[in-house]
XYZ file of C-alpha atoms in Angstrom:
772
model
C 144.865 104.890 100.073
C 144.046 108.461 100.897
C 144.936 110.436 104.026
C 142.102 110.834 106.402
C 143.234 114.144 107.855
C 142.504 117.083 105.426
C 143.944 120.574 106.269
C 141.106 122.779 104.824
C 141.940 126.241 103.533
C 139.643 128.929 104.923
C 139.043 131.268 102.104
C 138.195 134.989 102.738
C 134.874 136.179 101.653
C 133.671 139.625 101.395
C 130.830 141.804 100.047
C 130.490 145.116 99.026
C 127.411 147.068 99.778
C 126.009 149.942 97.509
C 123.786 152.313 99.358
C 122.215 153.643 96.219
C 119.618 151.679 94.158
C 120.930 150.611 91.027
C 119.425 148.489 88.053
C 121.805 146.431 86.118
C 121.476 143.505 83.674
C 121.215 140.141 85.151
C 124.650 139.130 83.622
C 126.234 141.964 85.118
C 125.058 141.005 88.490
C 126.436 137.500 88.605
C 129.757 137.482 90.057
C 132.093 134.834 91.318
C 130.521 131.947 93.387
C 130.295 132.330 97.105
C 132.514 129.790 98.788
C 131.373 128.488 102.049
C 134.339 128.609 104.281
C 135.414 125.359 106.243
C 134.973 125.969 109.932
C 138.215 126.577 111.961
C 138.504 123.177 113.462
C 138.800 120.883 110.424
C 141.964 119.039 110.602
C 140.283 115.766 111.720
C 137.176 116.150 109.745
C 136.034 112.908 108.180
C 135.395 114.149 104.588
C 133.662 110.810 103.621
C 130.863 111.463 105.962
C 130.806 115.138 106.238
C 131.869 117.398 103.266
C 129.475 120.114 104.226
C 132.371 122.747 104.721
C 133.263 122.359 101.201
C 129.911 123.166 99.455
C 129.882 126.150 97.118
C 126.851 128.212 96.605
C 126.501 129.221 92.792
C 123.747 130.526 90.638
C 120.845 128.210 90.843
C 121.966 125.959 93.508
C 124.914 124.297 95.154
C 127.927 122.260 94.032
C 130.598 120.031 95.681
C 133.847 118.907 94.093
C 135.216 115.566 95.261
C 138.525 113.515 94.729
C 137.597 109.989 94.076
C 140.266 107.670 95.454
C 140.178 104.416 93.267
C 139.001 105.890 89.881
C 141.136 103.615 87.768
C 139.264 102.814 84.599
C 136.579 104.219 82.099
C 134.072 101.812 83.436
C 134.245 103.573 86.798
C 132.561 106.738 85.057
C 129.296 105.477 84.365
C 129.094 103.369 87.642
C 129.521 106.519 89.695
C 127.207 108.582 87.597
C 124.516 105.927 87.497
C 124.590 105.422 91.243
C 124.322 109.324 92.050
C 121.629 109.709 89.169
C 118.918 107.843 91.325
C 119.735 109.593 94.513
C 116.888 112.073 95.295
C 117.944 115.683 95.209
C 120.897 115.464 92.964
C 120.975 117.437 89.988
C 123.922 116.356 88.083
C 126.931 114.202 88.723
C 129.864 114.474 86.458
C 133.207 112.448 86.707
C 136.435 113.620 85.100
C 138.583 110.600 84.713
C 141.657 112.579 83.645
C 141.447 114.825 86.759
C 140.120 112.034 88.990
C 137.362 114.434 90.307
C 133.655 114.307 90.791
C 131.402 117.341 90.616
C 127.820 117.039 92.092
C 125.265 119.659 91.934
C 121.868 120.250 93.601
C 119.227 122.887 94.082
C 117.623 122.050 97.353
C 119.148 123.783 100.481
C 117.960 120.871 102.720
C 120.010 118.335 100.595
C 122.518 116.642 102.893
C 125.988 116.402 100.898
C 127.142 113.526 103.079
C 124.579 111.342 101.166
C 127.078 111.527 98.095
C 130.010 109.973 99.981
C 127.795 107.396 101.513
C 126.426 106.337 98.186
C 129.724 105.980 96.895
C 131.144 104.070 99.751
C 128.566 101.472 99.211
C 129.623 100.932 95.657
C 133.357 100.569 96.634
C 134.601 104.240 96.194
C 136.207 106.492 98.675
C 136.007 110.169 98.187
C 137.265 113.269 100.015
C 136.349 116.934 99.247
C 138.716 118.587 96.590
C 141.583 120.351 97.947
C 144.526 121.274 95.667
C 147.181 120.620 98.291
C 145.680 117.434 99.269
C 145.416 116.329 95.641
C 149.029 117.060 95.128
C 149.940 114.918 98.124
C 147.940 112.094 97.114
C 149.161 112.045 93.497
C 152.873 112.193 94.899
C 151.781 109.234 97.267
C 150.485 107.314 94.242
C 153.590 107.949 92.262
C 155.852 106.615 94.982
C 153.788 103.634 95.511
C 153.744 102.647 91.890
C 157.408 103.224 91.584
C 158.035 100.965 94.668
C 155.909 98.278 93.145
C 157.365 98.722 89.803
C 160.853 98.372 91.148
C 160.135 95.241 93.166
C 158.312 93.650 90.063
C 161.191 94.541 87.668
C 163.873 93.115 90.043
C 161.925 89.905 90.466
C 160.935 89.539 86.705
C 164.670 89.739 85.791
C 165.657 87.063 88.211
C 162.834 84.828 87.516
C 163.507 85.260 83.761
C 167.134 83.976 84.317
C 165.638 80.937 85.893
C 163.094 80.492 83.255
C 165.780 80.530 80.413
C 167.530 77.694 82.293
C 164.294 75.723 82.597
C 163.492 76.338 78.734
C 166.924 75.277 77.742
C 166.641 72.221 79.883
C 163.376 71.094 78.493
C 164.858 70.548 75.143
C 168.261 69.154 76.506
C 169.052 66.866 79.529
C 167.709 68.725 82.636
C 166.244 66.308 85.014
C 162.821 66.580 86.798
C 164.368 67.379 90.208
C 166.505 70.279 89.017
C 163.662 71.702 86.926
C 161.412 71.374 90.081
C 164.182 73.054 92.229
C 164.273 76.021 89.632
C 160.418 76.286 89.776
C 160.432 76.598 93.611
C 163.220 79.210 93.637
C 161.141 81.051 91.192
C 158.142 80.741 93.417
C 160.074 82.105 96.268
C 160.734 85.186 94.403
C 157.457 85.467 92.556
C 155.069 84.915 95.622
C 155.995 87.895 97.737
C 156.372 90.057 94.523
C 152.786 89.206 93.343
C 151.508 90.075 96.799
C 153.362 93.288 97.061
C 153.437 94.640 93.584
C 149.946 93.619 92.582
C 148.392 95.831 95.470
C 147.461 98.724 93.259
C 145.215 96.266 91.281
C 144.083 94.054 94.086
C 142.752 97.019 96.037
C 140.704 98.418 93.370
C 139.448 94.895 92.313
C 138.436 94.205 95.867
C 136.592 97.293 96.402
C 134.581 96.730 93.149
C 133.788 93.161 93.927
C 132.728 93.967 97.548
C 130.270 96.510 96.096
C 128.891 93.964 93.602
C 130.471 95.535 90.444
C 133.323 94.958 88.132
C 136.115 97.203 86.909
C 139.098 96.996 84.840
C 141.342 95.761 87.631
C 139.180 92.725 88.339
C 140.303 90.987 85.201
C 143.843 91.948 85.608
C 143.916 90.729 89.072
C 142.224 87.554 87.964
C 144.828 86.967 85.309
C 147.873 87.546 87.663
C 146.513 85.271 90.344
C 145.504 82.392 87.862
C 148.849 82.464 86.330
C 150.495 82.439 89.673
C 148.097 79.663 90.965
C 148.798 77.541 88.038
C 152.501 77.849 88.293
C 152.378 76.874 92.014
C 150.317 73.770 91.205
C 152.768 72.732 88.486
C 155.604 73.096 90.923
C 153.825 70.903 93.651
C 153.121 68.281 90.800
C 156.634 68.728 89.503
C 155.264 69.438 86.169
C 157.232 70.839 83.005
C 155.703 74.183 82.769
C 155.439 77.073 85.349
C 154.324 80.605 84.669
C 155.999 82.558 87.326
C 157.774 84.620 84.653
C 154.488 85.298 83.009
C 152.915 86.465 86.259
C 155.592 88.735 87.323
C 156.270 89.992 83.966
C 152.715 90.725 83.560
C 152.676 92.731 86.625
C 155.890 94.590 85.564
C 154.651 95.607 82.354
C 151.180 96.609 83.618
C 152.716 98.809 86.179
C 154.996 100.646 83.668
C 151.802 101.298 81.716
C 149.890 102.562 84.790
C 152.682 104.681 85.986
C 153.347 106.300 82.524
C 149.741 106.777 82.195
C 149.379 108.406 85.508
C 152.226 110.789 84.867
C 151.083 111.778 81.560
C 147.582 112.412 82.815
C 149.008 114.636 85.392
C 151.157 116.564 82.761
C 147.994 116.976 80.461
C 145.878 118.332 83.223
C 148.608 120.344 85.130
C 147.773 123.842 83.581
C 145.359 124.616 86.284
C 147.742 123.634 89.044
C 150.726 125.509 87.575
C 148.733 128.579 87.444
C 147.778 128.364 91.028
C 151.367 127.653 91.914
C 152.055 131.138 90.630
C 150.078 132.733 93.477
C 152.176 134.374 96.244
C 152.592 132.209 99.268
C 153.081 135.075 101.728
C 152.196 138.809 101.947
C 153.727 141.765 103.516
C 150.826 143.516 105.207
C 151.170 147.339 106.436
C 149.153 147.581 109.578
C 147.365 150.834 110.566
C 150.352 151.990 112.668
C 152.683 151.555 109.802
C 154.485 148.391 110.854
C 154.973 145.722 108.176
C 154.317 142.076 109.057
C 154.218 138.812 107.122
C 151.113 136.990 106.618
C 150.011 133.861 104.674
C 148.278 134.993 101.383
C 145.287 132.948 102.196
C 144.684 134.861 105.397
C 144.419 138.130 103.637
C 141.130 140.103 104.019
C 139.244 142.819 102.340
C 140.704 146.273 102.984
C 144.178 145.249 103.996
C 147.139 147.156 102.713
C 149.976 144.863 101.240
C 153.364 146.050 100.158
C 154.805 144.502 97.083
C 158.574 144.958 95.787
C 159.982 144.472 92.475
C 160.271 140.635 91.653
C 157.497 139.749 93.879
C 154.119 138.378 92.864
C 151.016 140.267 93.922
C 149.271 138.319 96.480
C 145.688 139.329 95.975
C 143.310 141.229 93.665
C 143.249 144.878 94.685
C 143.698 148.505 93.814
C 146.975 150.245 93.848
C 146.900 152.720 96.619
C 150.438 154.073 96.392
C 153.331 153.644 93.907
C 154.019 153.109 90.202
C 155.351 150.055 88.491
C 155.359 147.913 85.414
C 153.493 144.699 86.010
C 153.716 141.465 83.980
C 150.110 140.660 83.630
C 150.511 137.917 80.796
C 149.060 135.410 83.125
C 145.789 137.375 83.042
C 145.754 139.162 79.609
C 147.775 136.808 77.486
C 149.829 139.762 76.422
C 153.598 139.612 76.975
C 154.022 143.427 77.056
C 154.257 144.780 80.582
C 151.439 146.873 81.866
C 151.955 150.275 83.681
C 150.021 150.755 86.778
C 149.592 153.752 89.108
C 147.369 154.689 91.997
C 143.759 153.726 91.376
C 144.595 150.952 88.775
C 143.481 147.387 89.452
C 146.003 144.553 89.751
C 145.488 140.821 90.125
C 146.876 138.026 92.131
C 149.763 135.970 90.453
C 150.866 138.914 88.342
C 154.487 139.963 88.635
C 155.648 143.288 89.936
C 158.707 144.381 87.772
C 159.977 147.965 88.247
C 158.859 149.814 91.411
C 157.208 149.131 94.916
C 153.402 149.152 95.321
C 151.016 149.336 98.093
C 147.786 147.611 97.297
C 144.466 147.632 98.973
C 143.016 144.076 98.987
C 139.807 143.590 97.191
C 139.526 139.839 96.808
C 142.050 137.093 98.094
C 142.550 133.574 98.092
C 139.878 131.410 96.211
C 137.915 134.524 95.345
C 140.690 135.975 93.117
C 140.575 136.195 89.451
C 143.378 133.706 89.222
C 141.377 131.041 91.240
C 138.351 131.866 89.104
C 140.153 131.185 85.864
C 141.344 127.819 87.186
C 138.016 126.949 88.311
C 136.327 127.735 85.086
C 138.863 125.530 83.133
C 138.266 122.658 85.560
C 134.582 123.127 85.333
C 134.724 122.828 81.552
C 136.569 119.641 81.979
C 133.633 118.078 84.078
C 131.040 118.711 81.263
C 130.360 115.857 78.807
C 130.970 116.301 75.125
C 129.196 114.097 72.585
C 132.254 112.104 71.943
C 132.848 111.490 75.657
C 129.325 110.157 76.202
C 129.905 107.721 73.285
C 132.902 106.493 74.732
C 131.462 106.011 78.150
C 128.535 103.932 76.566
C 131.013 101.672 74.955
C 132.972 101.281 78.160
C 129.695 100.281 79.988
C 129.639 96.887 77.982
C 133.393 96.149 78.625
C 133.255 94.203 81.983
C 130.614 91.621 81.207
C 131.957 91.271 77.712
C 135.688 90.616 78.699
C 134.661 88.043 81.165
C 132.327 86.107 78.793
C 135.020 86.367 76.078
C 137.790 85.015 78.370
C 135.708 82.088 79.706
C 134.664 81.204 76.149
C 138.341 81.301 75.119
C 139.233 78.941 77.931
C 136.374 76.486 77.091
C 137.046 76.605 73.385
C 140.495 75.747 73.739
C 139.952 73.041 76.480
C 137.482 71.417 73.945
C 138.994 71.798 70.638
C 142.641 71.598 71.463
C 144.547 68.587 72.675
C 147.001 70.594 74.660
C 145.216 70.392 78.008
C 144.240 73.134 80.359
C 147.736 74.984 80.250
C 147.286 76.693 76.797
C 143.514 77.214 77.448
C 144.370 79.071 80.657
C 147.219 81.158 79.273
C 145.101 82.148 76.143
C 142.081 83.100 78.504
C 144.527 85.230 80.617
C 145.891 87.039 77.429
C 142.343 87.808 76.557
C 141.552 89.118 80.063
C 144.412 91.536 79.659
C 144.472 92.543 76.137
C 140.658 93.635 76.129
C 140.948 96.512 78.602
C 139.133 99.700 77.236
C 141.832 102.286 78.840
C 142.615 103.594 75.385
C 138.972 104.123 74.500
C 138.224 105.828 77.919
C 141.074 108.248 77.499
C 140.453 108.966 73.891
C 138.411 112.159 74.589
C 139.189 113.523 78.041
C 142.963 113.547 77.458
C 142.509 115.721 74.213
C 140.043 118.017 76.040
C 142.476 118.466 78.926
C 145.518 119.288 76.700
C 143.448 121.497 74.330
C 141.903 123.552 77.100
C 145.445 123.928 78.731
C 147.062 125.268 75.575
C 144.108 127.656 75.015
C 144.558 128.829 78.617
C 148.141 129.636 78.115
C 147.055 131.616 74.928
C 144.690 133.758 76.732
C 141.314 131.759 75.967
C 139.122 130.380 78.661
C 136.883 127.375 77.852
C 133.805 127.574 79.910
C 131.621 124.955 78.302
C 132.571 121.272 78.187
C 131.473 120.714 74.605
C 132.512 124.154 73.403
C 135.598 122.933 71.521
C 133.581 120.154 69.898
C 131.032 122.746 68.532
C 133.793 125.262 67.709
C 135.529 122.714 65.440
C 132.251 122.287 63.207
C 131.567 125.966 62.455
C 131.257 127.351 59.025
C 130.155 130.921 59.634
C 131.518 133.742 61.962
C 129.376 136.518 62.999
C 131.023 139.559 64.700
C 129.634 142.290 66.761
C 131.542 145.611 66.191
C 131.965 147.588 69.431
C 134.170 145.825 71.863
C 134.771 143.060 69.473
C 136.297 144.290 66.327
C 137.202 147.363 68.111
C 138.999 147.570 71.407
C 135.928 148.539 73.279
C 137.533 151.567 74.834
C 135.974 154.531 72.903
C 137.057 158.098 73.813
C 134.898 161.217 74.214
C 135.980 163.573 71.424
C 133.532 166.334 71.799
C 134.142 167.241 75.318
C 134.985 171.041 74.579
C 131.438 171.338 73.116
C 129.568 170.000 76.225
C 128.347 171.942 79.241
C 129.683 170.800 82.586
C 126.046 170.038 83.974
C 125.159 167.755 81.043
C 128.303 165.886 81.299
C 127.898 165.354 85.105
C 124.293 164.115 84.719
C 125.099 161.866 81.849
C 128.001 160.357 83.789
C 125.910 159.797 86.850
C 123.312 157.842 84.898
C 125.979 156.008 82.751
C 127.122 154.271 85.993
C 124.169 151.907 85.708
C 125.282 149.990 82.520
C 128.375 148.127 81.290
C 127.888 149.434 77.659
C 131.378 150.609 76.325
C 129.987 153.970 75.397
C 128.571 154.501 78.892
C 131.774 153.241 80.537
C 133.693 155.647 78.223
C 131.737 158.613 79.531
C 132.318 157.585 83.247
C 136.083 157.341 82.414
C 136.081 160.767 80.843
C 133.805 162.429 83.383
C 134.051 160.526 86.885
C 130.507 160.624 88.489
C 130.096 163.159 91.178
C 127.341 161.055 93.112
C 125.554 157.678 93.263
C 123.577 156.346 90.396
C 119.860 157.415 90.516
C 116.987 154.860 90.223
C 116.784 153.793 86.676
C 115.792 151.023 84.271
C 117.685 149.668 81.215
C 116.281 148.759 77.825
C 118.556 146.403 76.044
C 119.720 147.992 72.562
C 118.165 151.387 73.480
C 119.539 152.885 76.654
C 118.830 153.908 80.092
C 115.923 155.815 81.636
C 116.498 157.473 85.107
C 114.081 159.030 87.558
C 115.476 162.530 88.674
C 113.259 164.818 90.756
C 110.137 162.989 89.461
C 111.048 163.511 85.808
C 112.438 160.859 83.419
C 115.860 161.607 81.976
C 117.059 159.242 79.017
C 120.561 158.349 77.994
C 120.905 156.156 74.875
C 120.694 156.143 71.167
C 118.819 158.440 68.810
C 115.574 156.562 68.918
C 115.498 156.179 72.644
C 115.989 159.873 73.141
C 113.536 161.042 70.388
C 116.222 162.287 67.996
C 115.305 161.915 64.248
C 117.735 159.857 62.129
C 119.606 162.063 59.575
C 119.689 159.694 56.364
C 122.239 162.235 54.928
C 124.485 162.052 57.711
C 127.875 160.349 57.015
C 129.550 160.882 60.595
C 131.597 157.863 61.615
C 131.669 158.583 65.232
C 129.560 156.558 67.798
C 127.187 158.453 69.841
C 125.003 158.703 73.035
C 122.305 161.210 73.500
C 121.023 162.771 76.672
C 117.303 163.837 76.670
C 115.754 165.845 79.725
C 112.372 167.251 79.745
C 111.913 170.620 78.106
C 115.389 170.688 77.002
C 117.247 170.011 73.548
C 118.887 166.586 73.368
C 122.693 166.593 73.833
C 125.061 164.524 71.646
C 128.088 162.912 73.164
C 130.462 161.680 70.366
C 132.925 158.761 70.826
C 135.607 157.310 68.681
C 136.872 153.586 69.108
C 139.977 151.971 67.546
C 140.088 148.761 65.710
C 141.922 145.858 67.230
C 145.362 145.840 65.960
C 144.855 142.479 64.171
C 141.185 142.855 63.297
C 141.756 142.842 59.502
C 144.283 140.029 59.780
C 141.686 138.002 61.785
C 139.047 138.410 59.248
C 141.403 137.188 56.536
C 142.405 134.254 58.697
C 138.579 133.310 59.028
C 138.260 133.324 55.295
C 141.474 131.310 54.678
C 139.787 128.616 56.786
C 136.799 128.506 54.692
C 134.548 130.413 56.946
C 131.993 132.976 55.887
C 132.254 136.263 57.811
C 129.518 138.564 58.705
C 129.064 141.566 60.883
C 126.030 142.521 63.081
C 126.157 145.808 64.755
C 123.671 147.946 66.664
C 125.695 151.110 65.635
C 124.744 153.495 62.959
C 124.884 152.631 59.331
C 127.638 155.040 58.274
C 130.001 153.726 61.159
C 129.193 150.185 60.310
C 129.457 150.621 56.596
C 132.988 152.467 57.043
C 134.331 149.719 59.230
C 132.957 146.830 56.926
C 134.695 148.451 54.053
C 137.908 148.754 55.985
C 137.928 145.186 57.043
C 136.576 143.840 53.517
C 133.432 142.495 55.038
C 130.749 142.378 52.406
C 127.769 140.860 54.435
C 126.822 143.320 57.527
C 123.843 144.745 59.198
C 123.761 148.058 61.012
C 121.347 149.383 63.627
C 120.551 145.956 64.720
C 118.719 145.710 68.094
C 119.178 142.498 70.193
C 116.270 140.781 68.757
C 117.209 141.565 65.230
C 120.599 139.967 66.107
C 118.870 136.888 67.351
C 116.516 136.665 64.311
C 119.534 136.766 62.080
C 121.296 133.981 63.712
C 118.086 131.863 63.738
C 117.911 132.519 59.956
C 121.290 131.333 59.589
C 120.796 128.194 61.582
C 117.694 127.573 59.710
C 119.664 127.318 56.636
C 121.947 124.821 58.221
C 124.896 127.117 59.177
C 126.843 126.422 62.198
C 127.534 129.892 63.491
C 130.347 131.295 65.863
C 129.003 134.421 67.373
C 131.849 136.806 68.659
C 130.439 139.451 70.671
C 130.317 141.506 73.891
C 129.213 138.885 76.462
C 127.578 141.624 78.698
C 125.448 143.200 75.990
C 124.961 140.485 73.290
C 123.918 137.829 75.728
C 120.690 136.864 73.722
C 122.646 136.578 70.451
C 125.520 134.498 72.201
C 122.809 132.187 73.585
C 121.175 131.749 70.008
C 124.517 130.872 68.347
C 125.818 127.330 67.732
C 128.938 128.409 69.755
C 129.927 131.780 71.085
C 133.122 133.546 72.176
C 133.349 136.873 73.992
C 136.196 139.317 74.651
C 136.590 140.198 78.224
C 138.459 142.564 80.553
C 139.795 140.669 83.404
C 137.212 141.974 85.780
C 134.287 140.632 83.635
C 135.475 136.896 83.261
C 133.174 135.633 85.837
C 130.114 137.407 84.476
C 130.124 136.476 80.832
C 128.001 133.653 79.754
C 129.692 132.862 76.459
C 131.082 129.243 75.792
C 134.530 130.653 75.424
C 136.330 133.897 76.547
C 139.470 135.578 75.012
C 141.464 138.147 76.820
C 143.931 140.690 75.503
C 143.698 142.931 72.598
C 144.284 140.581 69.647
C 141.505 138.596 67.612
C 144.386 136.134 66.775
C 143.506 134.174 69.851
C 140.152 133.240 68.415
C 141.849 132.042 65.263
C 144.001 129.962 67.327
C 140.962 128.658 69.299
C 139.438 127.554 66.080
C 142.626 125.882 64.760
C 143.086 124.104 68.144
C 139.337 122.791 68.159
C 139.833 121.340 64.776
C 143.042 119.807 65.720
C 141.454 118.436 68.990
C 138.532 116.837 66.926
C 141.221 115.272 64.621
C 143.047 113.799 67.633
C 139.843 112.453 68.994
C 139.022 110.723 65.913
C 142.560 109.453 65.581
C 142.363 108.043 69.060
C 139.056 106.395 68.423
C 140.587 105.031 65.370
C 143.529 103.414 67.273
C 141.408 102.132 69.908
C 139.236 100.386 67.239
C 142.151 99.152 65.316
C 143.724 97.804 68.431
C 140.648 95.915 69.529
C 139.819 94.612 66.083
C 143.263 93.308 65.790
C 144.244 92.385 69.276
C 141.159 90.475 70.481
C 140.975 87.803 67.702
C 144.772 87.283 67.875
C 144.404 86.691 71.724
C 141.534 84.294 71.311
C 143.467 82.462 68.651
C 146.294 82.025 71.096
C 148.954 83.853 69.217
C 149.661 86.369 72.151
C 151.127 85.435 75.464
C 150.081 87.254 78.645
C 153.301 89.224 78.552
C 152.689 90.583 75.049
C 149.088 91.236 75.897
C 150.131 93.424 78.814
C 152.592 95.306 76.663
C 149.907 95.935 74.069
C 147.340 96.970 76.640
C 149.584 99.376 78.226
C 151.009 100.584 74.902
C 147.447 101.464 73.555
C 146.740 103.671 76.646
C 150.212 105.337 76.135
C 149.785 105.904 72.487
C 146.611 107.657 72.868
C 147.836 109.922 75.615
C 150.929 110.817 73.595
C 148.724 111.564 70.598
C 146.809 113.989 72.746
C 149.859 115.616 74.048
C 150.825 116.589 70.469
C 148.118 119.290 70.764
C 150.481 121.095 73.395
C 153.227 121.569 70.800
C 153.379 125.019 69.252
C 154.559 124.886 65.693
C 153.194 125.482 62.157
C 150.758 122.590 62.084
C 147.701 123.668 60.370
C 144.202 122.419 61.400
C 142.708 119.989 59.077
């Protein structure tokens, strides 16, 4: 059972204010979710009745993550979700069997989150708000309980088996009834306390379910163990020839082996997020205003504090380098193994490793608001969503409980009527049916694969934000690429600075602050703004319009600034134009570099049977030159956002399943129109991009790996479904026919779950395996 006392972490929250008015796109406004910090006095909070302190405010409403104590089988998933679906005010309720977590969302601020815990308590589940430290402690406690129960059951099974071998031998030789009965009672003395103690993991879950008027997987397991034990006691009292203490204890032993291994492998499959959070610094060295240095827990850092980091230490918070230079291992964030050189003014992130020189860093974000925490949250949220295959498995698991009990009862009655052996074989065969029909393998078929696949991609620098993204990614047949920031690095450089007037550069830079477009950001980098951004509006695909001294000043493309398009021009530089009233337009020219593996990635897409196309808003000469360099024959230039959407809709109408790879900040309409979408991202943009997946770093090879992983994940899911189907088609009739003992049934049931999990873990291997 879970501990009642939860030590809640109090995250630091902060907000930055901008005195100037600035219009930006909605996607650029959305930042990390605001976490409602727990109150200071929470050690004795009863989370089952008051989880309010753990509610997070997100875009469109509120969400609450809970740990479900006795979430033991696939049948629990639909029961919890169905119970919460009818609660007024709840928007969605999603259970992740692999993580043992429940995510609940709602939009009404007046909704009382305590209703969630009360509802689940009524149907036999105990919940506490999600807390990583508490979850780790509970996982360790459960492991220890299972190991203790397993050790007791194993010791008892070995001793009872020795006695049983003597009885079996005596039944065919000259053992007398008194000796046989004595051996039965010795076995009972060993078996009865063992059944009571080692069966507790199953009994508690089964009792909670029955008390709430429902059935779960542990009900038939408990019933089978207790029936075998009761029948054995009765035989011992009546001095009968057969007792089944060995079956009852052996059944528990093998079931506990299966449950422990399943529990450990689930933890391994879902450990990536926890391992990432384990990389964060535990303590920080804070430099006080008077110059003193003092140690402080990392979760107590606040905005504006100065922290000192020495080589070999992990950076404790997101922040800006105030003093010092160093190389930083940022592979945790970028997916790139090459260290990054940082200097004053550069941004660094929690969990990255300082390598060569001491740094002093001004804290911008700490604790659960850091980028590292956001990455882990994104991965876990993806695991909460329901893919199509998961929904199918859940529907199949719904019919398990009534079916297995009817089937077991029918087996008992059938053998009792049509077999002359009496109630002994009928009971043993019914017990075998109760055990062997458990749908654990079916319930784990999808979530295990999803957990392993998302963990592998996270280590490769790819974040999965949508729960069914991998499923859709595995089905694509066309790749559509944006140019700027996708095929290129998205870091263009101003190349005609010497030809520009200082006044023009200052004005353009001031306006460029109002957008995240790569060319505008390049201008800001080249010419830092001298003042705040003016009032302005942004026209997607065109540019910005700012109001300065009552006059409109535009910064954007040729059409936006009234510059005629020169059909004879073959210039390949990207450009921005500045247009002021009564003044000639001013051209700013930029040059960007292709990603180092852009050509290799395009070839890899084709090698996998994918059609490749480029959609860009840049000028025809620029796009044509790049398409020729990359060998892309299908391309469109000067495409505005609506044109990109129209093209994607045309492809969809032809039955194509399109992967759109584009800038998540500027291509949001196109990304939303695609079958599945991936965006490149700088670390600071991760929480703002609405694509299904995000890849970090400079290489497009991670997108190729994402496609391969998605295809392999799909194959593993089908393999798991196939194994589950074959298992049930073969095992159930054999059990009904009486060819399987309860012990063999326990081995088969546990083995099927372990086989499915091991098959999913194959995805974690890094080898030359090609996607099917």
